[in-house]
PDB file of C-alpha atoms in Angstrom:
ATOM      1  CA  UNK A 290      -8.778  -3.717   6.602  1.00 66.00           C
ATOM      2  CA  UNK A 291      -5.972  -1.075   7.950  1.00 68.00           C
ATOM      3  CA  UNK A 292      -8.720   1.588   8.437  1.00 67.00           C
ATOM      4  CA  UNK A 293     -10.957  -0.844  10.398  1.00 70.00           C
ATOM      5  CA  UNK A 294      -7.823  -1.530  12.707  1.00 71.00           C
ATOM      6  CA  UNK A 295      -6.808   2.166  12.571  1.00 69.00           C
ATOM      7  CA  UNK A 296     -10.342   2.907  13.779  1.00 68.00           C
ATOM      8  CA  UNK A 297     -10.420   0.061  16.307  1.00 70.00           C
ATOM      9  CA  UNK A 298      -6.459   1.852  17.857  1.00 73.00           C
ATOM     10  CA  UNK A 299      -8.520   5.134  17.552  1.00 69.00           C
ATOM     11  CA  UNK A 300     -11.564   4.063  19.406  1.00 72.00           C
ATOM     12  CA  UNK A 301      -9.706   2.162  22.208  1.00 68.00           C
ATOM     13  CA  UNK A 302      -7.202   5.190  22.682  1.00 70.00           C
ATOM     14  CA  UNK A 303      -9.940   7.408  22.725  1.00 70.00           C
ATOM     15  CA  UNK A 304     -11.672   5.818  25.641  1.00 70.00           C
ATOM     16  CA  UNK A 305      -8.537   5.481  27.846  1.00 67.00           C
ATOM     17  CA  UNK A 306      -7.496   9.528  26.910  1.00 67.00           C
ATOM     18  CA  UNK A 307     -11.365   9.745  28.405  1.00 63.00           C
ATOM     19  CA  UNK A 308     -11.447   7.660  31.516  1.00 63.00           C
ATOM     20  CA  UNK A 309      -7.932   9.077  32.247  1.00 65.00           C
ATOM     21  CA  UNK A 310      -9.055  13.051  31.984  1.00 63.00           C
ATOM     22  CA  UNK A 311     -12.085  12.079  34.248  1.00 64.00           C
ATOM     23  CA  UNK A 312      -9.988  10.949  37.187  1.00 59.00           C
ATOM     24  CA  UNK A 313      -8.091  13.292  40.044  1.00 49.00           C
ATOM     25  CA  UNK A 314      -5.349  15.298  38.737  1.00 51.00           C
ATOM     26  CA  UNK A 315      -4.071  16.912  41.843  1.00 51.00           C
ATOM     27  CA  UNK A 316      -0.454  18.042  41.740  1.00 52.00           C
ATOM     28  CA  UNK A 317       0.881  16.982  45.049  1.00 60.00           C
ATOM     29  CA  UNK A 318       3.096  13.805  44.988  1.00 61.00           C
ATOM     30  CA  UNK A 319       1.454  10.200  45.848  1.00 59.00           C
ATOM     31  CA  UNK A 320       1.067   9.496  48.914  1.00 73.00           C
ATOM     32  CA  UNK A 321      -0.827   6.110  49.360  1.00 83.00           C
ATOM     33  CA  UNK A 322      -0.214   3.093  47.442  1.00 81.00           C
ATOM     34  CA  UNK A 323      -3.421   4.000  45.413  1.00 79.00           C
ATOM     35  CA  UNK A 324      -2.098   6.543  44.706  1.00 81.00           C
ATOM     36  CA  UNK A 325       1.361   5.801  43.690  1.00 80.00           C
ATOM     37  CA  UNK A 326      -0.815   2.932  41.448  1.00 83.00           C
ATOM     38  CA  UNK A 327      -2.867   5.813  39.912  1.00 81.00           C
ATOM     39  CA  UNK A 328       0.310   7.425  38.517  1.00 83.00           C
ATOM     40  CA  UNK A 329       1.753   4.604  37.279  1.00 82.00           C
ATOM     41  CA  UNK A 330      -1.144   3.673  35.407  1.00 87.00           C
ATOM     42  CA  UNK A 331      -0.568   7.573  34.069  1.00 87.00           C
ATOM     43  CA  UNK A 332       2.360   6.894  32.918  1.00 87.00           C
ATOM     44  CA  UNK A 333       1.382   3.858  30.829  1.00 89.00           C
ATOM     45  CA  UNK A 334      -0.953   5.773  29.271  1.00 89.00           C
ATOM     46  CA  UNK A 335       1.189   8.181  27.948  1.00 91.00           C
ATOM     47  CA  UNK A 336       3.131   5.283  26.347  1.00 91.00           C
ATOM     48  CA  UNK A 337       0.010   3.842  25.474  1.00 91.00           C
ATOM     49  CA  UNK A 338      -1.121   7.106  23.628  1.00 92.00           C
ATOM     50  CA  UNK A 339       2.473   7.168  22.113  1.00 92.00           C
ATOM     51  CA  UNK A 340       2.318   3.908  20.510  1.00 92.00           C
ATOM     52  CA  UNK A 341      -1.349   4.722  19.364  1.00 93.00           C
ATOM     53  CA  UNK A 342       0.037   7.859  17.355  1.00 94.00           C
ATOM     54  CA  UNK A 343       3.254   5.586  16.272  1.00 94.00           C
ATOM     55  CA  UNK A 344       0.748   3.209  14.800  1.00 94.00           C
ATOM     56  CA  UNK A 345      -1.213   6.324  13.503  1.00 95.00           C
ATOM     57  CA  UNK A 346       1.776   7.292  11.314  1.00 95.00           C
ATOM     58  CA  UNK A 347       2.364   3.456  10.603  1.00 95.00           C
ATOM     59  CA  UNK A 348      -0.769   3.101   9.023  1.00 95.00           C
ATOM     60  CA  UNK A 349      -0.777   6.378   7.156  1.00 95.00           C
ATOM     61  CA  UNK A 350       2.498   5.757   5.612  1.00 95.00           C
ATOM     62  CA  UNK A 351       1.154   2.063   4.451  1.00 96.00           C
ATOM     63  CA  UNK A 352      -1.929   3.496   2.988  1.00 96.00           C
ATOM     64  CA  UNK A 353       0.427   6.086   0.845  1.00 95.00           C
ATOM     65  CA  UNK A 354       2.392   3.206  -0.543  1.00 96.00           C
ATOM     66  CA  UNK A 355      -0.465   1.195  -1.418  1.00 96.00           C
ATOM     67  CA  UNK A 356      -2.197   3.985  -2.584  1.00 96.00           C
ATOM     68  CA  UNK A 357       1.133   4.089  -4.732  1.00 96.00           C
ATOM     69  CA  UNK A 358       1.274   0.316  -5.706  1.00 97.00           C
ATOM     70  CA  UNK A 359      -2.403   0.669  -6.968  1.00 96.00           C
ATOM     71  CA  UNK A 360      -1.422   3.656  -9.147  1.00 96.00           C
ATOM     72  CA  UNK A 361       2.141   1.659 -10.857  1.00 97.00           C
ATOM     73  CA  UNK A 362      -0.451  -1.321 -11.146  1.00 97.00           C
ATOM     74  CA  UNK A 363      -2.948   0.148 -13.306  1.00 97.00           C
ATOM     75  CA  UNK A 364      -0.601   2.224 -15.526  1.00 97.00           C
ATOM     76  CA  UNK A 365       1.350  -1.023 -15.994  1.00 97.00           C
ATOM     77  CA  UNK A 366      -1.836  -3.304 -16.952  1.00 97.00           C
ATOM     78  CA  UNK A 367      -2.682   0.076 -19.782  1.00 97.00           C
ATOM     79  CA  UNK A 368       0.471  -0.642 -21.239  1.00 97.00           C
ATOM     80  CA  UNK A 369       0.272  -4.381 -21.121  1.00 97.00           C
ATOM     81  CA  UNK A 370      -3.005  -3.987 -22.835  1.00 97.00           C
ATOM     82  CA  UNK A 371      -1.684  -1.514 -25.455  1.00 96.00           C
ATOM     83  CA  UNK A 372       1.105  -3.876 -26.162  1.00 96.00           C
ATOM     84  CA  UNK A 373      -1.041  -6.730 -26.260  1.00 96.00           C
ATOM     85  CA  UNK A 374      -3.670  -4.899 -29.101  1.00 96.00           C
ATOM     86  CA  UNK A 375      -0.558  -3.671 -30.675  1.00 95.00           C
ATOM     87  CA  UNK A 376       0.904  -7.632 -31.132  1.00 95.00           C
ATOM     88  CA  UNK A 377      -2.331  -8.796 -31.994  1.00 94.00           C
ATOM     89  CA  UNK A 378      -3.155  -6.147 -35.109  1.00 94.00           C
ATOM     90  CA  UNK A 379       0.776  -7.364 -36.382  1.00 93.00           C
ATOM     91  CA  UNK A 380      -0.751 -10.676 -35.654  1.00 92.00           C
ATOM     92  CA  UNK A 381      -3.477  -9.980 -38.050  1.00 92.00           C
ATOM     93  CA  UNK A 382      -1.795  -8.317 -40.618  1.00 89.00           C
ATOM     94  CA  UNK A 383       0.524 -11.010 -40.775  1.00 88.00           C
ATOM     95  CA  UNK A 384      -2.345 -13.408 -40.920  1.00 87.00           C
ATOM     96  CA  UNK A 385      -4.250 -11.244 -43.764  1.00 85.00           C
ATOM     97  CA  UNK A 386      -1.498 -10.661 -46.342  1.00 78.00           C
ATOM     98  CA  UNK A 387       0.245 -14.179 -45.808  1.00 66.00           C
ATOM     99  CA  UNK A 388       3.816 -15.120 -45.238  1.00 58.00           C
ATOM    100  CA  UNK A 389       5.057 -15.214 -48.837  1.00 55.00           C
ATOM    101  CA  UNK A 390       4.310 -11.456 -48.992  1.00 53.00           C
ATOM    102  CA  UNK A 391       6.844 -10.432 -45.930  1.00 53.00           C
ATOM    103  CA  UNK A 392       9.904 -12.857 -47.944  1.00 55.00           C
ATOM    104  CA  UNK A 393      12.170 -11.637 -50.414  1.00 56.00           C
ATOM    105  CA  UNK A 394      11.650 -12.969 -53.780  1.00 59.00           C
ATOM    106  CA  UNK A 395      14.411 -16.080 -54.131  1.00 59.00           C
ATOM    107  CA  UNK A 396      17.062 -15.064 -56.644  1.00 63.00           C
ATOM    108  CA  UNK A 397      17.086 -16.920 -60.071  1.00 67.00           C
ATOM    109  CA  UNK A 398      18.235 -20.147 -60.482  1.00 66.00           C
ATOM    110  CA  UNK A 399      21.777 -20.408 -61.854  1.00 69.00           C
ATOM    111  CA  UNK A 400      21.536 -22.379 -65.222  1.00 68.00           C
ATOM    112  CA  UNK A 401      24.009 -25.029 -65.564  1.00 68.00           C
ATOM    113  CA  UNK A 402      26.630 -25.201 -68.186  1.00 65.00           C
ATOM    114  CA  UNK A 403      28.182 -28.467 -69.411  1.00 60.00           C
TER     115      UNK A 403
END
């Protein structure tokens, strides 16, 4: 899902870098309101592009941490298993030999003396 929309940011960005490259770049300062508009919209591009490679980064640093998460989240369900097999052959044994064999003998009864 955050590469899809990191592709979609990409694709739109790309576009605009495009259309803006293909227009008139001459150096002299605006002179018509067209022209003055032309430069604006310039200059909201730049932000634009900005943002895109803000969101760029964004996205990158998300996928590292889940990336991350994934990692902890397996090693932590090997160990839950390994505990788990380890409680369940106790279980077992305990099952197998019975619970009078893990109990002390009783000590002898004390015989009564009138």
């Amino acid at each position: 899902m955050i590469a899809a929309a990191a592709l979609a940011i990409v694709t739109v960005f790309g576009i605009a870098s495009w259309r803006y490259y293909q227009g008139d770049s001459s150096a002299s300062p605006p002179k018509t309101a067209k022209e003055r508009s032309a430069l604006a919209r310039e200059s909201d591009l730049l932000e634009l592009q900005a943002s895109q490679q803000q969101l760029i980064d964004d996205i990158q640093l998300l996928q590292g941490r889940i990336a991350s998460q994934q990692y902890d989240i397996q090693r932590l369900s090997e160990e839950l298993k390994a505990a788990t097999e380890a409680l369940s052959s106790l279980r077992n044994a305990f099952a197998k030999d019975g619970p009078a064999s893990h109990r002390a003998d009783p000590p002898p009864a004390k015989k009564r003396t009138p």
